[in-house]
Coordinates of C-alpha atoms in Angstrom, one line a residue:
M1 CA 115.9 61.8 113.3
A2 CA 118.1 61.9 110.2
K3 CA 120.0 58.9 111.6
I4 CA 116.7 57.0 112.1
T5 CA 115.6 57.7 108.6
E6 CA 118.9 56.6 107.3
V7 CA 118.5 53.2 109.1
T8 CA 115.0 52.8 107.6
G9 CA 116.3 53.4 104.1
D10 CA 114.3 56.6 103.4
I11 CA 117.3 58.9 102.9
Q12 CA 116.9 60.8 99.6
S13 CA 118.3 64.0 98.1
D14 CA 116.1 66.0 100.5
R15 CA 115.8 65.4 104.2
P16 CA 112.7 63.1 104.5
H17 CA 109.9 63.1 107.0
A18 CA 110.3 60.0 109.2
S19 CA 106.5 59.5 109.4
F20 CA 106.2 58.8 105.6
C21 CA 108.0 55.5 105.8
D22 CA 106.4 52.4 104.3
D23 CA 105.4 49.4 106.4
T24 CA 108.9 48.0 106.6
G25 CA 110.3 51.4 107.5
L26 CA 107.6 51.9 110.2
E27 CA 108.6 48.6 111.8
I28 CA 112.3 49.6 111.9
L29 CA 111.4 53.1 113.1
A30 CA 109.2 51.6 115.9
D31 CA 112.1 49.3 116.9
C32 CA 114.5 52.3 117.0
L33 CA 112.2 54.4 119.2
G34 CA 111.3 51.4 121.4
V35 CA 107.5 51.6 120.8
S36 CA 105.1 49.3 119.2
T37 CA 104.4 49.3 115.5
E38 CA 100.7 50.1 116.2
I39 CA 101.7 53.4 118.0
T40 CA 104.0 54.3 115.1
R41 CA 101.3 53.6 112.6
L42 CA 98.8 55.6 114.6
H43 CA 101.1 58.7 114.6
S44 CA 102.1 58.4 111.0
P45 CA 100.1 60.4 108.3
L46 CA 99.8 57.4 106.0
W47 CA 98.1 57.9 102.6
S48 CA 94.7 56.4 101.8
P49 CA 94.6 54.1 98.8
D50 CA 93.1 56.9 96.6
A51 CA 95.8 59.4 97.9
R52 CA 93.0 61.8 99.0
M53 CA 93.2 61.3 102.7
L54 CA 95.9 61.2 105.4
N55 CA 95.9 59.4 108.7
L56 CA 95.6 61.7 111.8
F57 CA 95.7 59.6 114.9
G58 CA 93.4 56.9 113.5
T59 CA 91.1 59.3 111.7
A60 CA 91.3 59.9 107.9
V61 CA 91.3 63.6 107.0
P62 CA 91.6 65.2 103.6
R63 CA 95.3 65.7 102.7
D64 CA 94.8 69.4 102.1
F65 CA 93.7 69.8 105.7
L66 CA 97.2 69.1 107.1
Q67 CA 100.2 71.3 106.6
F68 CA 103.8 70.3 107.6
S69 CA 105.8 73.2 106.2
Y70 CA 105.6 75.3 109.4
R71 CA 104.3 74.9 112.9
R72 CA 101.7 76.7 114.9
F73 CA 101.5 76.7 118.7
S74 CA 99.6 77.8 121.7
P75 CA 101.8 79.6 124.2
K76 CA 99.9 78.5 127.3
A77 CA 99.7 74.9 126.1
L78 CA 103.5 74.8 125.6
A79 CA 103.9 76.2 129.1
M80 CA 101.7 73.4 130.4
S81 CA 103.6 70.7 128.5
A82 CA 106.4 71.4 126.0
H83 CA 105.2 69.1 123.2
H84 CA 103.6 69.8 119.9
R85 CA 99.9 68.8 119.6
G86 CA 99.0 67.0 116.3
L87 CA 95.7 68.9 116.1
W88 CA 97.7 72.1 115.6
Q89 CA 98.6 70.9 112.1
V90 CA 94.9 71.1 110.9
R91 CA 94.8 74.3 108.8
Q92 CA 91.1 74.9 109.2
L93 CA 91.2 74.6 113.0
P94 CA 93.8 77.2 114.2
I95 CA 92.7 76.9 117.9
C96 CA 93.8 75.0 121.0
T97 CA 90.9 73.4 122.9
E98 CA 93.1 72.9 126.0
T99 CA 93.6 76.7 126.5
W100 CA 91.0 78.1 124.0
E101 CA 93.7 80.3 122.4
Y102 CA 94.1 81.1 118.8
L103 CA 97.3 79.5 117.5
E104 CA 100.4 81.6 116.9
E105 CA 103.1 81.0 114.3
R106 CA 105.7 83.7 114.8
C107 CA 108.4 84.3 117.4
P108 CA 107.3 86.7 120.2
N109 CA 110.7 88.5 120.0
L110 CA 110.1 91.8 118.2
N111 CA 113.6 91.6 116.7
C112 CA 112.8 88.2 115.2
R113 CA 109.1 87.7 114.4
R114 CA 109.9 84.8 112.1
R115 CA 107.5 82.0 111.3
Q116 CA 108.3 78.8 113.0
V117 CA 109.4 75.8 110.9
W118 CA 110.6 72.3 111.6
R119 CA 114.1 72.1 110.1
R120 CA 115.9 74.3 112.6
T121 CA 114.0 73.3 115.8
A122 CA 116.1 74.2 118.8
G123 CA 113.3 73.0 121.1
I124 CA 109.6 72.6 120.7
D125 CA 109.0 75.6 123.0
L126 CA 111.8 77.7 121.6
C127 CA 112.1 79.9 118.5
D128 CA 113.8 78.1 115.6
Y129 CA 116.0 81.1 114.9
C130 CA 116.7 83.0 118.2
A131 CA 115.7 80.5 120.8
E132 CA 113.2 82.9 122.4
P133 CA 110.7 81.0 124.6
L134 CA 107.5 80.7 122.6
T135 CA 105.6 80.7 125.9
R136 CA 106.1 84.5 126.0
A137 CA 103.8 85.0 123.0
R138 CA 100.4 86.5 123.6
A139 CA 97.6 84.8 121.8
A140 CA 94.0 85.9 121.4
L141 CA 91.3 83.9 123.1
V142 CA 88.5 82.1 121.3
P143 CA 85.1 83.8 122.1
E144 CA 83.1 81.8 124.6
N145 CA 79.9 81.8 122.4
I146 CA 81.6 79.6 119.7
R147 CA 83.7 77.3 122.0
D148 CA 81.0 74.6 122.3
S149 CA 80.6 74.3 118.5
M150 CA 84.3 74.4 117.9
A151 CA 84.9 71.7 120.6
M152 CA 82.5 69.5 118.7
L153 CA 84.2 70.0 115.4
V154 CA 87.6 69.3 116.9
G155 CA 86.1 66.3 118.6
L156 CA 85.2 64.8 115.2
I157 CA 89.0 64.2 114.5
H158 CA 90.3 64.1 118.1
H159 CA 92.8 61.4 119.1
D160 CA 90.7 60.7 122.2
P161 CA 88.0 58.1 121.4
D162 CA 85.7 59.6 124.2
K163 CA 85.7 63.0 122.6
R164 CA 85.0 61.6 119.2
R165 CA 82.1 59.6 120.7
I166 CA 80.7 62.8 122.4
A167 CA 80.8 64.8 119.2
R168 CA 79.1 62.0 117.2
R169 CA 76.3 61.8 119.8
Y170 CA 74.8 65.0 118.3
L171 CA 74.8 63.9 114.7
P172 CA 71.7 62.6 112.9
P173 CA 71.6 59.0 111.5
E174 CA 72.2 60.3 108.0
L175 CA 75.8 61.3 109.0
S176 CA 76.6 58.5 111.4
G177 CA 78.3 56.4 108.7
L178 CA 80.8 59.1 107.8
G179 CA 84.3 59.4 109.2
G180 CA 85.4 62.4 111.2
G181 CA 87.5 63.8 108.4
H182 CA 84.6 63.7 106.0
L183 CA 82.4 65.4 108.5
L184 CA 84.9 68.2 109.0
E185 CA 85.2 68.4 105.2
L186 CA 81.4 68.8 105.0
A187 CA 81.4 71.6 107.6
C188 CA 84.1 73.4 105.6
A189 CA 82.1 73.0 102.4
L190 CA 79.0 74.5 104.1
A191 CA 80.9 77.3 105.9
P192 CA 80.7 79.7 102.9
V193 CA 77.0 79.7 103.3
V194 CA 77.5 81.6 106.5
D195 CA 80.3 83.8 105.2
Q196 CA 81.1 83.8 101.5
R197 CA 84.6 84.9 102.1
V198 CA 85.4 81.5 103.7
G199 CA 85.3 79.7 100.3
S200 CA 88.4 81.5 98.9
L201 CA 90.3 81.4 102.2
L202 CA 89.9 77.7 102.7
H203 CA 91.4 76.9 99.3
H204 CA 94.6 78.7 100.0
R205 CA 97.5 76.5 100.8
S206 CA 98.7 79.0 103.4
L207 CA 95.9 80.2 105.5
C208 CA 96.6 83.5 107.2
L209 CA 95.9 83.2 111.0
D210 CA 94.3 86.6 111.1
S211 CA 91.8 85.7 108.4
A212 CA 91.3 82.3 110.2
R213 CA 90.6 84.0 113.5
D214 CA 88.2 86.7 112.1
I215 CA 86.4 84.8 109.4
V216 CA 87.0 81.1 109.2
V217 CA 86.6 80.0 112.8
P218 CA 83.3 81.9 113.4
A219 CA 81.9 80.5 110.1
L220 CA 82.9 76.9 111.0
A221 CA 81.3 77.3 114.4
A222 CA 78.1 78.5 112.8
A223 CA 78.3 75.5 110.4
W224 CA 78.2 72.9 113.3
P225 CA 74.4 73.3 113.6
F226 CA 74.1 72.4 109.9
L227 CA 75.6 69.0 110.8
T228 CA 73.4 68.4 113.8
G229 CA 70.3 69.4 112.0
W230 CA 71.2 67.8 108.7
P231 CA 69.9 68.4 106.1
G232 CA 67.1 70.8 107.0
A233 CA 69.2 73.2 109.1
V234 CA 71.3 74.5 106.2
E235 CA 68.2 74.8 104.0
A236 CA 66.3 76.7 106.7
H237 CA 69.3 79.0 107.2
V238 CA 69.5 79.9 103.5
A239 CA 65.7 80.4 103.4
D240 CA 65.8 82.8 106.4
K241 CA 68.6 84.8 104.7
L242 CA 66.6 85.0 101.4
N243 CA 63.5 86.0 103.4
L244 CA 65.3 89.1 104.5
G245 CA 65.4 90.3 100.8
G246 CA 67.8 92.6 99.2
R247 CA 71.1 91.8 97.4
E248 CA 73.3 92.9 100.3
K249 CA 71.5 90.7 102.7
G250 CA 70.6 87.5 100.8
G251 CA 72.3 87.7 97.5
S252 CA 75.6 86.5 98.7
T253 CA 74.0 83.6 100.6
R254 CA 72.1 82.5 97.5
K255 CA 75.3 82.5 95.4
A256 CA 77.4 80.8 98.1
F257 CA 74.8 78.0 98.6
Y258 CA 74.5 77.5 94.8
E259 CA 78.2 77.1 94.6
V260 CA 78.0 74.5 97.4
L261 CA 75.4 72.6 95.4
S262 CA 77.7 72.8 92.3
D263 CA 80.4 70.9 94.3
R264 CA 78.3 67.7 94.0
N265 CA 80.1 67.1 90.6
G266 CA 83.4 68.9 91.4
L267 CA 86.8 67.7 92.5
R268 CA 87.2 69.9 95.5
V269 CA 85.4 67.5 97.9
S270 CA 85.6 63.8 98.4
P271 CA 83.0 61.4 96.9
A272 CA 81.4 60.9 100.3
V273 CA 80.7 64.6 100.7
Q274 CA 79.6 64.8 97.1
K275 CA 76.9 62.3 97.8
L276 CA 75.6 64.3 100.7
I277 CA 75.5 67.5 98.7
S278 CA 73.8 65.7 95.9
H279 CA 71.1 64.6 98.4
I280 CA 70.5 68.3 99.3
F281 CA 70.4 69.2 95.6
E282 CA 67.7 66.5 94.9
R283 CA 65.7 67.7 98.0
C284 CA 65.7 71.3 96.7
Q285 CA 64.7 70.1 93.2
T286 CA 61.8 68.0 94.4
A287 CA 60.7 70.7 96.8
R288 CA 59.5 72.8 93.9
S289 CA 56.4 70.6 93.4
R290 CA 55.5 71.0 97.1
G291 CA 55.3 74.8 97.2
V292 CA 54.2 77.9 95.4
T293 CA 55.9 81.3 95.0
I294 CA 54.5 84.4 96.5
L295 CA 53.5 85.5 93.0
E296 CA 51.6 82.2 92.4
M297 CA 50.0 82.4 95.8
A298 CA 48.9 86.0 95.2
K299 CA 47.2 84.9 92.0
L300 CA 45.6 81.9 93.6
I301 CA 44.0 83.6 96.6
G302 CA 43.8 87.2 95.4
A303 CA 45.9 88.7 98.2
D304 CA 48.4 91.5 98.0
R305 CA 51.9 90.4 97.2
R306 CA 53.6 92.8 99.6
T307 CA 51.4 91.5 102.5
L308 CA 52.3 87.9 101.7
F309 CA 56.0 88.8 101.7
E310 CA 55.7 90.3 105.1
M311 CA 53.7 87.3 106.4
R312 CA 56.4 84.9 105.1
K313 CA 59.2 87.0 106.7
A314 CA 57.4 87.0 110.0
G315 CA 57.1 83.2 109.9
K316 CA 53.3 83.2 109.6
L317 CA 53.5 81.3 106.3
P318 CA 55.5 78.0 106.5
S319 CA 58.2 78.2 103.8
F320 CA 61.1 76.1 102.6
L321 CA 64.0 76.3 100.1
A322 CA 63.6 75.0 96.6
L323 CA 65.6 74.9 93.4
D324 CA 63.7 76.0 90.3
G325 CA 66.1 75.3 87.4
I326 CA 69.2 77.2 88.6
R327 CA 67.4 79.7 90.8
L328 CA 67.1 79.2 94.5
Q329 CA 63.9 80.6 96.0
V330 CA 61.7 80.4 99.0
L331 CA 58.4 78.7 98.5
V332 CA 55.3 78.6 100.6
D333 CA 53.9 75.2 101.5
R334 CA 50.9 74.2 99.3
E335 CA 49.2 72.7 102.4
A336 CA 49.2 76.2 104.0
V337 CA 47.8 77.7 100.8
A338 CA 44.9 75.3 100.5
P339 CA 42.8 76.6 103.5
M340 CA 43.3 80.2 102.2
L341 CA 42.2 79.1 98.8
T342 CA 39.1 77.5 100.2
R343 CA 38.2 80.7 102.2
K344 CA 39.0 83.0 99.3
K345 CA 37.1 81.6 96.4
T346 CA 34.5 84.2 95.7
R347 CA 36.3 85.7 92.7
L348 CA 38.0 84.1 89.7
R349 CA 40.0 85.8 87.1
L350 CA 39.2 85.1 83.4
V351 CA 42.1 82.7 82.9
Q352 CA 41.3 80.8 86.1
A353 CA 37.6 80.4 85.1
A354 CA 38.6 79.2 81.6
E355 CA 41.0 76.6 83.1
I356 CA 38.2 75.3 85.4
L357 CA 35.6 75.0 82.7
G358 CA 38.1 73.9 80.0
T359 CA 37.2 76.6 77.5
P360 CA 39.0 79.6 76.0
T361 CA 38.9 82.8 78.0
Y362 CA 36.6 84.5 75.5
A363 CA 34.0 81.9 76.1
I364 CA 33.8 83.0 79.8
R365 CA 33.1 86.6 78.5
E366 CA 30.2 85.2 76.4
L367 CA 28.8 83.2 79.3
A368 CA 28.8 86.4 81.4
H369 CA 27.2 88.3 78.4
L370 CA 24.4 85.6 78.3
G371 CA 23.9 85.8 82.0
L372 CA 25.0 82.2 82.7
V373 CA 27.7 83.3 85.1
A374 CA 27.9 86.3 87.4
V375 CA 30.5 89.0 87.0
A376 CA 32.4 89.8 90.2
S377 CA 33.6 93.2 91.2
V378 CA 37.4 93.6 91.5
P379 CA 38.7 95.7 94.4
P380 CA 40.4 98.9 93.2
G381 CA 44.1 99.2 93.3
R382 CA 44.7 95.7 92.2
G383 CA 46.8 94.8 89.3
D384 CA 43.9 92.8 87.7
S385 CA 41.3 95.6 88.3
L386 CA 40.9 96.0 84.5
Q387 CA 40.3 92.3 83.9
L388 CA 37.0 90.5 83.9
A389 CA 36.4 88.4 87.0
V390 CA 33.4 86.0 87.7
C391 CA 32.0 84.7 90.9
R392 CA 33.3 81.2 91.6
D393 CA 29.9 80.1 93.0
S394 CA 28.1 81.0 89.9
L395 CA 30.6 79.3 87.7
E396 CA 30.5 76.1 89.8
A397 CA 26.7 76.2 89.7
F398 CA 26.7 76.4 85.9
R399 CA 29.2 73.6 85.7
D400 CA 27.1 71.4 88.0
K401 CA 24.0 72.2 86.0
L402 CA 25.9 71.3 82.8
S403 CA 27.2 68.0 84.4
R404 CA 23.7 66.9 85.3
R405 CA 22.5 67.3 81.7
L406 CA 25.4 65.1 80.4
S407 CA 24.6 61.4 80.2
P408 CA 27.3 58.8 80.7
S409 CA 29.5 58.2 77.7
N410 CA 28.1 55.7 75.2
E411 CA 28.4 54.8 71.6
G412 CA 25.6 57.3 70.7
C413 CA 27.9 60.2 71.1
P414 CA 31.3 59.3 69.7
V415 CA 32.5 62.7 68.6
R416 CA 34.4 65.0 71.0
L417 CA 33.0 68.5 71.2
T418 CA 36.5 70.0 71.0
E419 CA 37.2 68.0 67.8
A420 CA 33.9 69.1 66.3
M421 CA 34.7 72.8 67.1
R422 CA 37.7 72.5 64.8
G423 CA 35.4 72.4 61.9
I424 CA 34.5 76.0 62.6
G425 CA 36.9 78.6 61.4
G426 CA 37.1 82.3 60.5
H427 CA 35.6 83.5 63.8
P428 CA 35.6 82.6 67.5
K429 CA 33.9 79.3 68.5
P430 CA 30.4 79.6 69.9
W431 CA 31.3 77.8 73.1
A432 CA 28.9 79.8 75.3
R433 CA 25.8 79.1 73.2
V434 CA 26.6 75.4 72.8
L435 CA 27.1 75.0 76.6
Q436 CA 23.9 76.9 77.2
A437 CA 22.0 74.6 74.9
I438 CA 23.4 71.5 76.6
A439 CA 22.6 72.9 80.1
E440 CA 19.0 73.8 79.1
G441 CA 18.5 70.4 77.5
D442 CA 18.2 71.6 73.9
L443 CA 21.3 69.7 72.8
A444 CA 22.0 66.1 73.7
A445 CA 25.5 65.4 74.8
S446 CA 27.5 62.9 76.9
A447 CA 30.7 63.1 79.0
V448 CA 33.5 60.7 79.2
D449 CA 35.2 59.9 82.5
G450 CA 38.6 61.5 83.4
D451 CA 40.3 64.3 85.2
A452 CA 40.3 66.8 82.3
P453 CA 38.1 69.9 82.5
L454 CA 34.4 69.3 81.7
A455 CA 34.4 71.0 78.3
D456 CA 37.2 68.7 77.1
R457 CA 35.2 65.6 78.0
I458 CA 31.9 66.5 76.3
T459 CA 30.9 64.3 73.3
I460 CA 28.1 64.8 70.7
R461 CA 26.3 62.6 68.2
S462 CA 28.0 63.8 65.0
E463 CA 29.5 66.8 63.3
A464 CA 26.3 67.2 61.4
I465 CA 24.8 69.2 64.2
L466 CA 27.2 72.0 63.5
S467 CA 24.5 73.5 61.4
L468 CA 22.3 74.0 64.4
E469 CA 21.4 77.5 65.6
C470 CA 23.5 77.1 68.8
F471 CA 26.6 76.6 66.7
Q472 CA 26.3 80.1 65.1
P473 CA 28.1 83.1 66.4
T474 CA 26.7 85.0 69.4
E475 CA 24.8 88.0 68.3
G476 CA 25.1 91.3 70.1
M477 CA 28.5 90.4 71.7
D478 CA 30.7 93.4 72.0
W479 CA 34.3 92.3 71.5
S480 CA 35.8 95.8 71.5
A481 CA 38.6 96.3 74.0
C482 CA 38.5 92.6 74.8
M483 CA 41.8 90.8 75.1
V484 CA 42.6 87.2 74.3
T485 CA 45.7 85.1 75.0
K486 CA 47.9 83.4 72.5
S487 CA 46.3 80.1 73.4
D488 CA 42.9 81.6 72.6
L489 CA 44.2 82.8 69.2
A490 CA 45.6 79.3 68.5
E491 CA 42.2 77.8 69.4
I492 CA 40.3 80.2 67.1
M493 CA 42.7 79.4 64.2
N494 CA 42.5 75.7 64.9
I495 CA 46.2 75.4 65.7
S496 CA 47.3 73.2 68.6
P497 CA 49.0 75.3 71.3
P498 CA 52.3 73.3 71.1
H499 CA 52.5 74.1 67.4
F500 CA 51.5 77.7 67.6
S501 CA 55.0 78.8 68.6
R502 CA 56.2 78.2 65.1
H503 CA 53.5 80.5 63.7
S504 CA 53.6 83.2 66.5
E505 CA 56.3 85.5 65.0
F506 CA 54.7 85.3 61.5
L507 CA 51.2 86.1 62.8
L508 CA 52.0 88.6 65.6
G509 CA 55.6 89.8 64.8
P510 CA 58.5 89.6 67.3
G511 CA 57.7 90.2 70.9
P512 CA 57.6 88.6 74.4
A513 CA 56.5 85.0 74.8
F514 CA 53.5 86.0 77.1
R515 CA 51.3 88.7 75.7
E516 CA 47.7 89.4 75.1
I517 CA 46.1 90.1 71.8
T518 CA 43.0 92.1 71.0
M519 CA 40.0 90.2 69.8
D520 CA 39.9 92.5 66.7
T521 CA 43.3 91.2 65.8
A522 CA 42.3 87.6 66.4
H523 CA 39.2 88.1 64.2
E524 CA 41.4 89.6 61.4
L525 CA 43.9 86.8 61.5
A526 CA 41.2 84.1 61.6
R527 CA 39.6 85.6 58.5
R528 CA 42.9 85.9 56.7
Y529 CA 44.4 82.5 57.3
I530 CA 43.2 78.9 57.4
S531 CA 45.3 76.3 59.1
T532 CA 46.3 72.8 57.9
S533 CA 44.4 71.3 60.8
E534 CA 41.1 73.0 59.9
M535 CA 41.5 72.1 56.2
S536 CA 42.2 68.5 57.2
R537 CA 39.1 68.4 59.3
K538 CA 36.8 69.8 56.7
L539 CA 38.2 67.9 53.7
R540 CA 38.6 64.6 55.6
L541 CA 42.3 64.3 54.6
Y542 CA 45.4 63.5 56.5
R543 CA 47.3 66.6 57.6
R544 CA 50.3 65.5 55.6
A545 CA 48.1 65.3 52.4
V546 CA 46.6 68.8 52.8
G547 CA 49.7 70.6 51.4
N548 CA 49.8 68.5 48.2
F549 CA 46.0 68.8 47.8
A550 CA 46.1 72.6 48.1
R551 CA 49.1 72.8 45.7
I552 CA 47.1 70.8 43.1
H553 CA 44.3 73.3 43.3
G554 CA 46.7 76.2 43.0
V555 CA 46.6 77.3 46.6
K556 CA 50.1 78.3 47.8
P557 CA 51.0 78.4 51.5
Q558 CA 51.5 81.8 53.1
A559 CA 53.7 80.2 55.8
S560 CA 54.3 76.7 57.0
G561 CA 50.9 75.2 57.7
L562 CA 49.0 78.4 56.9
F563 CA 47.1 79.2 53.7
S564 CA 45.0 82.2 52.5
R565 CA 41.4 81.5 53.6
T566 CA 39.9 83.5 50.8
E567 CA 42.0 81.8 48.1
A568 CA 41.5 78.4 49.6
E569 CA 37.7 78.7 49.9
Q570 CA 37.5 79.9 46.3
L571 CA 39.8 77.2 44.7
I572 CA 39.1 74.2 46.8
P573 CA 35.6 72.8 46.4
G574 CA 33.8 71.6 49.6
L575 CA 35.9 73.7 51.9
L576 CA 33.1 76.1 52.7
V577 CA 30.9 73.2 53.8
S578 CA 31.5 72.4 57.5

């Protein structure tokens, strides 16, 4: 071989590999061997233009998949025919599909036990050092339960076109355009989802055969169904693992799959595989809108969370994998939740009722106090047993009654009720009494078209009607021990919810983002401070002009956008007139 390489002009300081000749060298090599140039080219591991792939009998495989520093062998295969099989050079597939043996790499002679290399080859079936027949080695057999999957994986890059065709027969259309090397690379990229240890082993330049036999090969066999069921199979596998719960059962799977998704922008896989991984990433991202978490489902239908978890684990709830930010989680299909929501609609929590009607939560309490909606009993032992709940049927009946009293929007009612309510400050808005007056026909109002909640679409004639009796605070309402949300407090103080975050720490002090406030605290804050928005509404000024107007009258801001209500009402004329 050294003489041949000398003829081809590839002799360098180190002994070269004859297969790495250029086109001219391959022609000379083919002539020396007495074979055609096509055969020489087929057996030569030629580089791809981007130097990421090598030729393996007509199939391009990642260059890291092939190793040439030492040779592995199957004892029975050498006994059948004393020639080296090219597939034995694939690091990730240390098996022989002819004999279903795991490959060996060391001399069977106990006094030698050296790893076989190429530079001292005394014979392909003899030890490089002691000439011990390698056919005497004893190799472990590949388990029968993984042979079919491994045969398909080997078939992807097999030199026999028939075996390649058989393996591709099981692939979905999404993978039909990929080469065998890229498909094997995809299987290796997904194998850590089965066993997280595979990820670190596959990146080693020298893969220990013991680790390959015990860890890598079983994981690759389990990854073959991921290709045949692409892309839903791998998502279903991760979802099933996460359904088991517990860090020791599903935690490693979640981490391994997220690392796989991170490879979409990495350099460890080829661009073709990156594109496929990006497709899964996008599927998992968009899946978030199609499902709900167990916690969200429990809030929607009022069921026990533990019971829902057990139903999801048992497969009674259709679930799928989704990516919420950087967190992988299993969601329940919204279509499966809809029938349950229809059947379980007798009780509504305070927040749910407020969202349906479009009012603050304290307005629902007032409606219940006035007898306009019925209070529902909450089963004991529930986390929301101390919260107020109303019957859905009664709330829907009141909403329908209110809708029938609202005439279609016209020029006679140009002012939104929500905008008019901003002219009321220092105490909670009288939503309940106003809606009662509209429902009973004592107050004329209209409604604009749209998908917003009903209260957000109501319009009135003018803000002059704010002096009517129905716009005064509800008498006899006991607010003690009542809780309101931060959104309710923002509405009472006439601050838009998006802007309330900048005032939250000043008004409430440091604390969690989601918390409830007592109505007494809300009353006190509303009486102490007046917002720029409320002043702008009452004084008919632009919000940007309010600060200068207040400064001219000697009113200093207590915080950005907040002034002392008592001081402002004393020094600014017309502010008490709503």
